[in-house]
Amino acid sequence: MTEKTSHVFPQSIANIPGLHRMLSIKEVREVVPLSTRQIDRLIRQGLFPEPIFISPNRRAWAEPKIRQFLRERELSGQSRRAYSTRYCGPALEAFAAPTISEISSTEEADHVRAI
């Protein structure tokens, strides 16, 4: 078995201001429990930090941006329903029940109140 080693900046690089450890998609997925496909969707929606391309086919994320993303989710305390509605948008709105104010007939509104 091989040991998993964490990537640590050499001391000379760690002290350079503004330089952050960069995470690969594999490392991001170890921290953020989402699939690569879901991460890509969130990036397109502007809800996940943008990666930088360190070569034409290699993207990476600054570790502080990923930490900030997770911290914001933790602090927002969103319920699963709020999270789903926010990220799925119109797809879930089609299944939402009408509110009482949206129901035109008084008879139908009384029926909904009874339920």
mmCIF file of C-alpha atoms in Angstrom:
data_model
loop_
_atom_site.group_PDB
_atom_site.id
_atom_site.type_symbol
_atom_site.label_atom_id
_atom_site.label_comp_id
_atom_site.label_asym_id
_atom_site.label_seq_id
_atom_site.Cartn_x
_atom_site.Cartn_y
_atom_site.Cartn_z
ATOM 1 C CA MET A 1 0.000 0.000 0.000
ATOM 2 C CA THR A 2 1.160 3.474 -0.716
ATOM 3 C CA GLU A 3 0.836 6.245 1.801
ATOM 4 C CA LYS A 4 -1.151 9.279 0.872
ATOM 5 C CA THR A 5 0.964 12.361 1.314
ATOM 6 C CA SER A 6 -0.370 15.853 1.578
ATOM 7 C CA HIS A 7 1.100 18.569 -0.557
ATOM 8 C CA VAL A 8 2.938 21.075 1.577
ATOM 9 C CA PHE A 9 4.672 24.168 0.284
ATOM 10 C CA PRO A 10 8.400 24.230 0.841
ATOM 11 C CA GLN A 11 9.267 26.809 3.500
ATOM 12 C CA SER A 12 10.773 29.193 0.929
ATOM 13 C CA ILE A 13 7.538 29.287 -1.106
ATOM 14 C CA ALA A 14 5.155 29.317 1.876
ATOM 15 C CA ASN A 15 6.353 32.758 2.967
ATOM 16 C CA ILE A 16 5.622 34.516 -0.334
ATOM 17 C CA PRO A 17 2.645 36.860 0.249
ATOM 18 C CA GLY A 18 -0.392 36.192 -1.929
ATOM 19 C CA LEU A 19 0.734 32.726 -3.003
ATOM 20 C CA HIS A 20 -1.763 29.990 -2.166
ATOM 21 C CA ARG A 21 -1.764 26.240 -2.442
ATOM 22 C CA MET A 22 -3.597 25.150 -5.593
ATOM 23 C CA LEU A 23 -5.993 22.199 -5.501
ATOM 24 C CA SER A 24 -6.696 19.820 -8.369
ATOM 25 C CA ILE A 25 -10.265 18.710 -9.106
ATOM 26 C CA LYS A 26 -9.515 15.462 -7.279
ATOM 27 C CA GLU A 27 -8.424 17.378 -4.173
ATOM 28 C CA VAL A 28 -11.437 19.706 -4.401
ATOM 29 C CA ARG A 29 -13.766 16.696 -4.584
ATOM 30 C CA GLU A 30 -12.144 15.246 -1.449
ATOM 31 C CA VAL A 31 -13.157 18.398 0.426
ATOM 32 C CA VAL A 32 -16.404 19.320 -1.348
ATOM 33 C CA PRO A 33 -18.727 16.306 -1.596
ATOM 34 C CA LEU A 34 -19.947 17.050 -5.120
ATOM 35 C CA SER A 35 -19.316 15.322 -8.427
ATOM 36 C CA THR A 36 -17.124 16.964 -11.043
ATOM 37 C CA ARG A 37 -20.208 17.467 -13.166
ATOM 38 C CA GLN A 38 -22.080 19.243 -10.357
ATOM 39 C CA ILE A 39 -19.058 21.455 -9.654
ATOM 40 C CA ASP A 40 -18.962 22.414 -13.351
ATOM 41 C CA ARG A 41 -22.686 23.291 -13.241
ATOM 42 C CA LEU A 42 -22.198 25.485 -10.194
ATOM 43 C CA ILE A 43 -19.243 27.232 -11.865
ATOM 44 C CA ARG A 44 -21.402 28.024 -14.913
ATOM 45 C CA GLN A 45 -24.114 29.404 -12.601
ATOM 46 C CA GLY A 46 -21.555 31.544 -10.792
ATOM 47 C CA LEU A 47 -22.103 29.674 -7.504
ATOM 48 C CA PHE A 48 -18.706 27.963 -7.188
ATOM 49 C CA PRO A 49 -15.229 29.511 -7.366
ATOM 50 C CA GLU A 50 -13.756 29.751 -10.860
ATOM 51 C CA PRO A 51 -10.650 27.647 -11.440
ATOM 52 C CA ILE A 52 -7.513 28.933 -13.053
ATOM 53 C CA PHE A 53 -5.917 27.001 -15.864
ATOM 54 C CA ILE A 54 -2.300 26.234 -15.075
ATOM 55 C CA SER A 55 -1.919 24.573 -18.469
ATOM 56 C CA PRO A 56 -4.317 24.139 -21.422
ATOM 57 C CA ASN A 57 -5.982 21.050 -19.903
ATOM 58 C CA ARG A 58 -5.202 21.417 -16.207
ATOM 59 C CA ARG A 59 -7.305 23.538 -13.901
ATOM 60 C CA ALA A 60 -6.780 24.277 -10.224
ATOM 61 C CA TRP A 61 -8.463 26.201 -7.417
ATOM 62 C CA ALA A 62 -6.848 28.393 -4.784
ATOM 63 C CA GLU A 63 -7.344 26.679 -1.442
ATOM 64 C CA PRO A 64 -8.644 29.834 0.316
ATOM 65 C CA LYS A 65 -11.436 30.182 -2.273
ATOM 66 C CA ILE A 66 -12.600 26.621 -1.631
ATOM 67 C CA ARG A 67 -12.461 27.208 2.133
ATOM 68 C CA GLN A 68 -14.504 30.400 1.671
ATOM 69 C CA PHE A 69 -17.087 28.522 -0.440
ATOM 70 C CA LEU A 70 -17.494 25.892 2.298
ATOM 71 C CA ARG A 71 -17.587 28.504 5.068
ATOM 72 C CA GLU A 72 -20.346 30.446 3.261
ATOM 73 C CA ARG A 73 -22.425 27.276 2.878
ATOM 74 C CA GLU A 74 -21.931 26.411 6.532
ATOM 75 C CA LEU A 75 -22.820 29.907 7.745
ATOM 76 C CA SER A 76 -25.863 30.249 5.477
ATOM 77 C CA GLY A 77 -27.463 27.238 7.160
ATOM 78 C CA GLN A 78 -29.556 26.538 4.089
ATOM 79 C CA SER A 79 -31.969 23.671 4.331
ATOM 80 C CA ARG A 80 -31.879 20.979 1.691
ATOM 81 C CA ARG A 81 -35.034 22.380 0.093
ATOM 82 C CA ALA A 82 -33.629 25.924 -0.076
ATOM 83 C CA TYR A 83 -30.392 24.590 -1.548
ATOM 84 C CA SER A 84 -32.250 22.511 -4.135
ATOM 85 C CA THR A 85 -34.537 25.354 -5.165
ATOM 86 C CA ARG A 86 -31.651 27.798 -5.426
ATOM 87 C CA TYR A 87 -29.490 25.543 -7.553
ATOM 88 C CA CYS A 88 -32.178 23.826 -9.598
ATOM 89 C CA GLY A 89 -34.260 26.969 -10.067
ATOM 90 C CA PRO A 90 -37.102 26.688 -12.581
ATOM 91 C CA ALA A 91 -36.921 22.904 -12.693
ATOM 92 C CA LEU A 92 -38.251 22.651 -9.128
ATOM 93 C CA GLU A 93 -40.596 25.621 -9.379
ATOM 94 C CA ALA A 94 -42.699 23.658 -11.860
ATOM 95 C CA PHE A 95 -43.507 21.173 -9.062
ATOM 96 C CA ALA A 96 -44.300 23.757 -6.391
ATOM 97 C CA ALA A 97 -47.845 23.826 -5.061
ATOM 98 C CA PRO A 98 -49.762 27.060 -5.675
ATOM 99 C CA THR A 99 -50.135 29.442 -2.754
ATOM 100 C CA ILE A 100 -53.578 30.392 -1.503
ATOM 101 C CA SER A 101 -53.225 33.853 -3.065
ATOM 102 C CA GLU A 102 -52.621 32.209 -6.452
ATOM 103 C CA ILE A 103 -55.859 30.252 -6.350
ATOM 104 C CA SER A 104 -58.643 32.196 -8.037
ATOM 105 C CA SER A 105 -61.783 30.526 -6.767
ATOM 106 C CA THR A 106 -62.876 31.010 -3.132
ATOM 107 C CA GLU A 107 -64.134 27.434 -3.110
ATOM 108 C CA GLU A 108 -60.716 26.114 -4.174
ATOM 109 C CA ALA A 109 -58.976 28.303 -1.579
ATOM 110 C CA ASP A 110 -61.204 26.892 1.185
ATOM 111 C CA HIS A 111 -60.346 23.377 0.014
ATOM 112 C CA VAL A 112 -56.598 24.144 0.141
ATOM 113 C CA ARG A 113 -56.901 25.690 3.641
ATOM 114 C CA ALA A 114 -58.653 22.530 4.838
ATOM 115 C CA ILE A 115 -55.739 20.383 3.650
#
